[in-house]
XYZ file of C-alpha atoms in Angstrom:
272
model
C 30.954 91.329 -37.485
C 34.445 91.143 -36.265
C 33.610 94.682 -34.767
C 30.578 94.254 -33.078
C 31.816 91.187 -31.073
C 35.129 93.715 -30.230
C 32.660 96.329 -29.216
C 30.518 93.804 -26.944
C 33.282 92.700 -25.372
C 34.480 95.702 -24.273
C 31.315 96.943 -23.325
C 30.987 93.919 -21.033
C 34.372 94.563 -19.967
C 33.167 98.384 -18.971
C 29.894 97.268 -17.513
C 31.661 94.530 -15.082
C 34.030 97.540 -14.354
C 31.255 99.436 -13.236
C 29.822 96.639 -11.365
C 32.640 95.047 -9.655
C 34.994 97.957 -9.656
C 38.520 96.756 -8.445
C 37.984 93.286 -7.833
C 36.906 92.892 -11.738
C 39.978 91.515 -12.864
C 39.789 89.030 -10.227
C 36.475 87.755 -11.026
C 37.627 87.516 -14.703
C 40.715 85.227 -13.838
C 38.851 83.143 -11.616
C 36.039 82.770 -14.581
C 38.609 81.833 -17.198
C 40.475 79.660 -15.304
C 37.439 77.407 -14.395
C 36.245 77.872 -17.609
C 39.955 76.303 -18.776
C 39.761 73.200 -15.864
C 36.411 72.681 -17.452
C 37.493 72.155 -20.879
C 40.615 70.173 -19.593
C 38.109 68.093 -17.673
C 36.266 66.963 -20.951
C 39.179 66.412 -23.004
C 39.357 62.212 -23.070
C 42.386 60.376 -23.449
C 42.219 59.370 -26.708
C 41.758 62.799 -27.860
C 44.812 63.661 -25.711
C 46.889 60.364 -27.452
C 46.303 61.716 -30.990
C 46.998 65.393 -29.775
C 50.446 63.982 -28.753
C 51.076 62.163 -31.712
C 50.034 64.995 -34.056
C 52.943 66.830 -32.151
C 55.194 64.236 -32.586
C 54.407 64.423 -36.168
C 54.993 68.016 -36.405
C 59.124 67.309 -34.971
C 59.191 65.995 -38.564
C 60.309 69.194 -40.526
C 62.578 70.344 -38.360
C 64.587 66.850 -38.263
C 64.404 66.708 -41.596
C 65.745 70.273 -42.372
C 68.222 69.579 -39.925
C 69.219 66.331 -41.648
C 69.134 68.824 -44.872
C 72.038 70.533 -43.426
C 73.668 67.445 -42.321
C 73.895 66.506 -45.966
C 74.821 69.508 -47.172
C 78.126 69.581 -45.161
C 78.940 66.278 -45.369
C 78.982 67.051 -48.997
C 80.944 70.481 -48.689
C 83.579 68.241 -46.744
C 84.088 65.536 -49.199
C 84.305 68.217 -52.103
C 87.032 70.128 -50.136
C 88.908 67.226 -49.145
C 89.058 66.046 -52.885
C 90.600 69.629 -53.176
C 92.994 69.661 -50.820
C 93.960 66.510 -52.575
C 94.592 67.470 -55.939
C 96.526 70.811 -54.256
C 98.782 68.331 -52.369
C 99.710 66.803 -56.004
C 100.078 69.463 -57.540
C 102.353 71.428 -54.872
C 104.272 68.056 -54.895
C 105.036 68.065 -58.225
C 105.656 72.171 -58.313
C 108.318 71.103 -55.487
C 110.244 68.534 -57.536
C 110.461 71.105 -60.748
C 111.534 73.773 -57.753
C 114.232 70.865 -56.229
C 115.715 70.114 -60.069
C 116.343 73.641 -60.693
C 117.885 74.369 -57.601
C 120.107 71.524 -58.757
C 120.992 72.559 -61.891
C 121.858 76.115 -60.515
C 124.442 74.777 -58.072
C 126.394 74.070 -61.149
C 128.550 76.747 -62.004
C 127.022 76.120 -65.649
C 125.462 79.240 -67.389
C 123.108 78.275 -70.084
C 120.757 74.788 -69.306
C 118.957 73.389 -71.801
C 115.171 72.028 -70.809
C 113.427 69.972 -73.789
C 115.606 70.880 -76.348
C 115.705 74.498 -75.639
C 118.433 76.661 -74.098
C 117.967 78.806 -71.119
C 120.145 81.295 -69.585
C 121.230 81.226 -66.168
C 119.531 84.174 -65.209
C 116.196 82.918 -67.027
C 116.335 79.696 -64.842
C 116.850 81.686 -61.764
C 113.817 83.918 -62.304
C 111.587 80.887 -63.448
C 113.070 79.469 -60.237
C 111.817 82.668 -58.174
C 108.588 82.100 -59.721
C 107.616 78.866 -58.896
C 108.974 79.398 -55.545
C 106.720 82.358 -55.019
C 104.088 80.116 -56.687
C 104.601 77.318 -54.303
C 104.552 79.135 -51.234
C 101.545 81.062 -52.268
C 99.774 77.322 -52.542
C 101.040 76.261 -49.603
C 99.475 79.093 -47.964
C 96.095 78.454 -49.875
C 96.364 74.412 -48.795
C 97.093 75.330 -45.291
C 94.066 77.425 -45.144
C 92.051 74.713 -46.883
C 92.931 72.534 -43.949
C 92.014 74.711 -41.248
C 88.748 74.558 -43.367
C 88.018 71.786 -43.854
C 89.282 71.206 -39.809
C 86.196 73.529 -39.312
C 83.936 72.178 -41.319
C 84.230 68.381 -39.946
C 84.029 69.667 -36.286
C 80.747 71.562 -37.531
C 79.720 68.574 -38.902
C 80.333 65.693 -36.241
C 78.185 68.530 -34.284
C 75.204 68.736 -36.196
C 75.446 65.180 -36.659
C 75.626 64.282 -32.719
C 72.578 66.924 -32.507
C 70.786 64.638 -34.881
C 70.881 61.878 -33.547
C 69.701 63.271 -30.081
C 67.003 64.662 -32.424
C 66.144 61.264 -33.660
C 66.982 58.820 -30.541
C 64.162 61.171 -28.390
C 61.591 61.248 -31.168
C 62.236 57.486 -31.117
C 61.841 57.541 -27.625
C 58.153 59.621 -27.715
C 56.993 56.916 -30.165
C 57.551 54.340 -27.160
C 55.866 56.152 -25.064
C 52.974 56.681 -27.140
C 52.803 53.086 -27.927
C 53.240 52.445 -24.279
C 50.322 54.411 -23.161
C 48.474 53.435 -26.267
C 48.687 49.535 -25.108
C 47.825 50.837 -21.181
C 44.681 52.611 -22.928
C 43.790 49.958 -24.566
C 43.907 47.929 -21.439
C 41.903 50.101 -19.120
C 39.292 50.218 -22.229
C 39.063 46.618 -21.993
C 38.642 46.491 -18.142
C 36.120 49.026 -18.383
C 33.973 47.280 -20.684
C 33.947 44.199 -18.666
C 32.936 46.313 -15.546
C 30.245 47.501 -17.368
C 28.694 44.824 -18.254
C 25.641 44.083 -15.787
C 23.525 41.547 -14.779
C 19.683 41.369 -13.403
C 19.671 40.307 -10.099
C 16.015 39.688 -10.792
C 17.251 36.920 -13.052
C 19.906 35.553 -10.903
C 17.667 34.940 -8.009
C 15.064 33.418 -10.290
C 17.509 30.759 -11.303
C 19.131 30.348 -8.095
C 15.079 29.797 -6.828
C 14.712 26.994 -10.099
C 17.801 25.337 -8.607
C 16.376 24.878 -4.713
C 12.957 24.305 -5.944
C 14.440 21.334 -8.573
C 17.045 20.214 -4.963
C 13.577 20.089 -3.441
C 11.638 17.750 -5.512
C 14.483 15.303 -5.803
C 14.778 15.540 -1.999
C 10.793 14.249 -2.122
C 11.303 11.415 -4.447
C 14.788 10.192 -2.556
C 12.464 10.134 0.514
C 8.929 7.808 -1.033
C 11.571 5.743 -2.397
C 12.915 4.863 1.089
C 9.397 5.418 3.028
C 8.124 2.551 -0.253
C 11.016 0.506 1.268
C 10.145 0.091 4.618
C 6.794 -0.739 3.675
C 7.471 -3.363 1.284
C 9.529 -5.244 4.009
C 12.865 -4.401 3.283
C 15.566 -4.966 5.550
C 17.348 -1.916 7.094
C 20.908 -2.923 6.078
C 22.179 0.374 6.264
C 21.034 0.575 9.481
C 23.489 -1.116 12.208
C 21.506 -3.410 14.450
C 21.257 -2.239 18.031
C 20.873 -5.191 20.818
C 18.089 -2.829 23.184
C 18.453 -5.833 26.025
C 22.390 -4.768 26.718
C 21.661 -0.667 26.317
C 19.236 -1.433 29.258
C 21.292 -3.451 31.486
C 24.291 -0.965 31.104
C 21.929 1.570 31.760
C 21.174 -0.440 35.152
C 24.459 -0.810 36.041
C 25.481 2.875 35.729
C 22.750 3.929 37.449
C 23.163 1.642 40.314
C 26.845 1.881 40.294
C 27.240 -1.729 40.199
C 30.460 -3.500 38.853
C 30.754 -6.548 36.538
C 31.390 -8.648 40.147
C 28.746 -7.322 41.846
C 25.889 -7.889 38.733
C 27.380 -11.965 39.199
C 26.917 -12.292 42.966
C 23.394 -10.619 42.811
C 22.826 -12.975 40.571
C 23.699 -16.040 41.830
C 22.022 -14.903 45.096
C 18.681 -14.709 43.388
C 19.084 -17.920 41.804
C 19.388 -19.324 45.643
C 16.060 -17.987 46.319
């Protein structure tokens, strides 16, 4: 199967070679790469949110082989330091045995006795030789220990400092992914109220209940007054208008008489 699809492909690759001649390639490359945008442009982003956090996930094993090592030094380092220790006691110890002997020797004494036995002069001197030799070969050994251990701390505070960079930024990509995950979440909600629709068909057949109901209680507000003006009522909303003194103002604007004037052309006419 696997061979057949490796044949057709290449055959399609020889037959578009054929085709297109040079410019094959570039026909290829532009297919592929819309091809790629297309796919991109499908890709939603909640599949993209669990993509990154299956990522994030996968950081795991590495910070946790790293904090493997971590562990592994930091023990190393506490076992050689309880080393060095118990080589510091002892070398103290071989030095006060080395510092009594050297004592005793500056005596001009020639036999010493130790415990209840006697030793010779010359047998003190070469034990003395010996531990010396002993003691400088273990001061040697703890000096290199040191320099070890020296090592092996600096190592350490290093991978240490690297882990916590490890950690603090995939502490920091959880953040972000529950920051976008909350802005998601928000769109999502937005969305789904901007989805939701209503008729206009309905709308304008309540909005039409509503004028024709305004209507009818516009009809009964006006019998009830047009019933009170035929039953006799008096108009006390109404302010009472005195017709008489609109029409002699009326007159006397038209006329352009004064106050004075209207008096003396009235007492004139009273004369007559």
């Amino acid at each position: 199967m696997l061979k057949k699809a490796i044949g057709g492909s290449l055959a399609a690759m020889l037959l578009a070679g054929m085709v297109l001649g040079t410019d094959a390639l570039s026909y290829v490359t532009t297919a592929c790469g819309n091809v790629r945008e297309a796919v991109k442009s499908e890709i939603t982003p909640e599949f993209e949110l669990d993509r990154i956090r299956n990522e994030i996930d996968k950081l795991m094993p590495e910070i946790r082989q790293h904090m493997t090592v971590v562990a592994e030094q930091s023990v190393d380092v506490k076992d050689l330091q309880r080393e060095i220790a118990k080589k510091d006691t002892k070398l103290a110890s071989q030095r006060d045995a080395i510092l009594a002997l050297r004592a005793d020797l500056s005596s001009s004494k020639d036999s010493f006795t130790y415990r209840h036995v006697s030793y010779s002069r010359g047998e003190v001197e070469a034990d003395l030789a010996n531990r010396f030799e002993s003691f400088r070969n273990g001061e040697e050994a703890l000096a290199r220990d040191r320099q070890i251990l020296a090592a092996q701390k600096q190592t350490l505070r290093a991978n240490q400092k690297k882990l916590d960079s490890m950690l603090g930024r995939k502490q920091e990509l959880a953040v972000h992914v529950s920051q976008l995950e909350a802005r998601l979440k928000t769109i999502q909600a937005s969305e789904a109220v901007n989805a939701i629709e209503v008729d206009d068909t309905k709308l304008s057949r309540v909005e039409g209940m509503i004028k024709d109901l305004n209507h009818a209680l516009d009809v009964r507000e006006s019998i009830l007054e047009t019933e009170g003006n035929v039953l006799g009522r008096i108009p006390v909303e109404e302010d009472s208008v005195d017709l008489h003194a609109d029409v002699v103002s009326e007159v006397d604007q038209h006329f352009g008489l004064t106050a004075d004037e209207n008096v003396a052309e009235a007492a004139q006419s009273d004369s007559l």
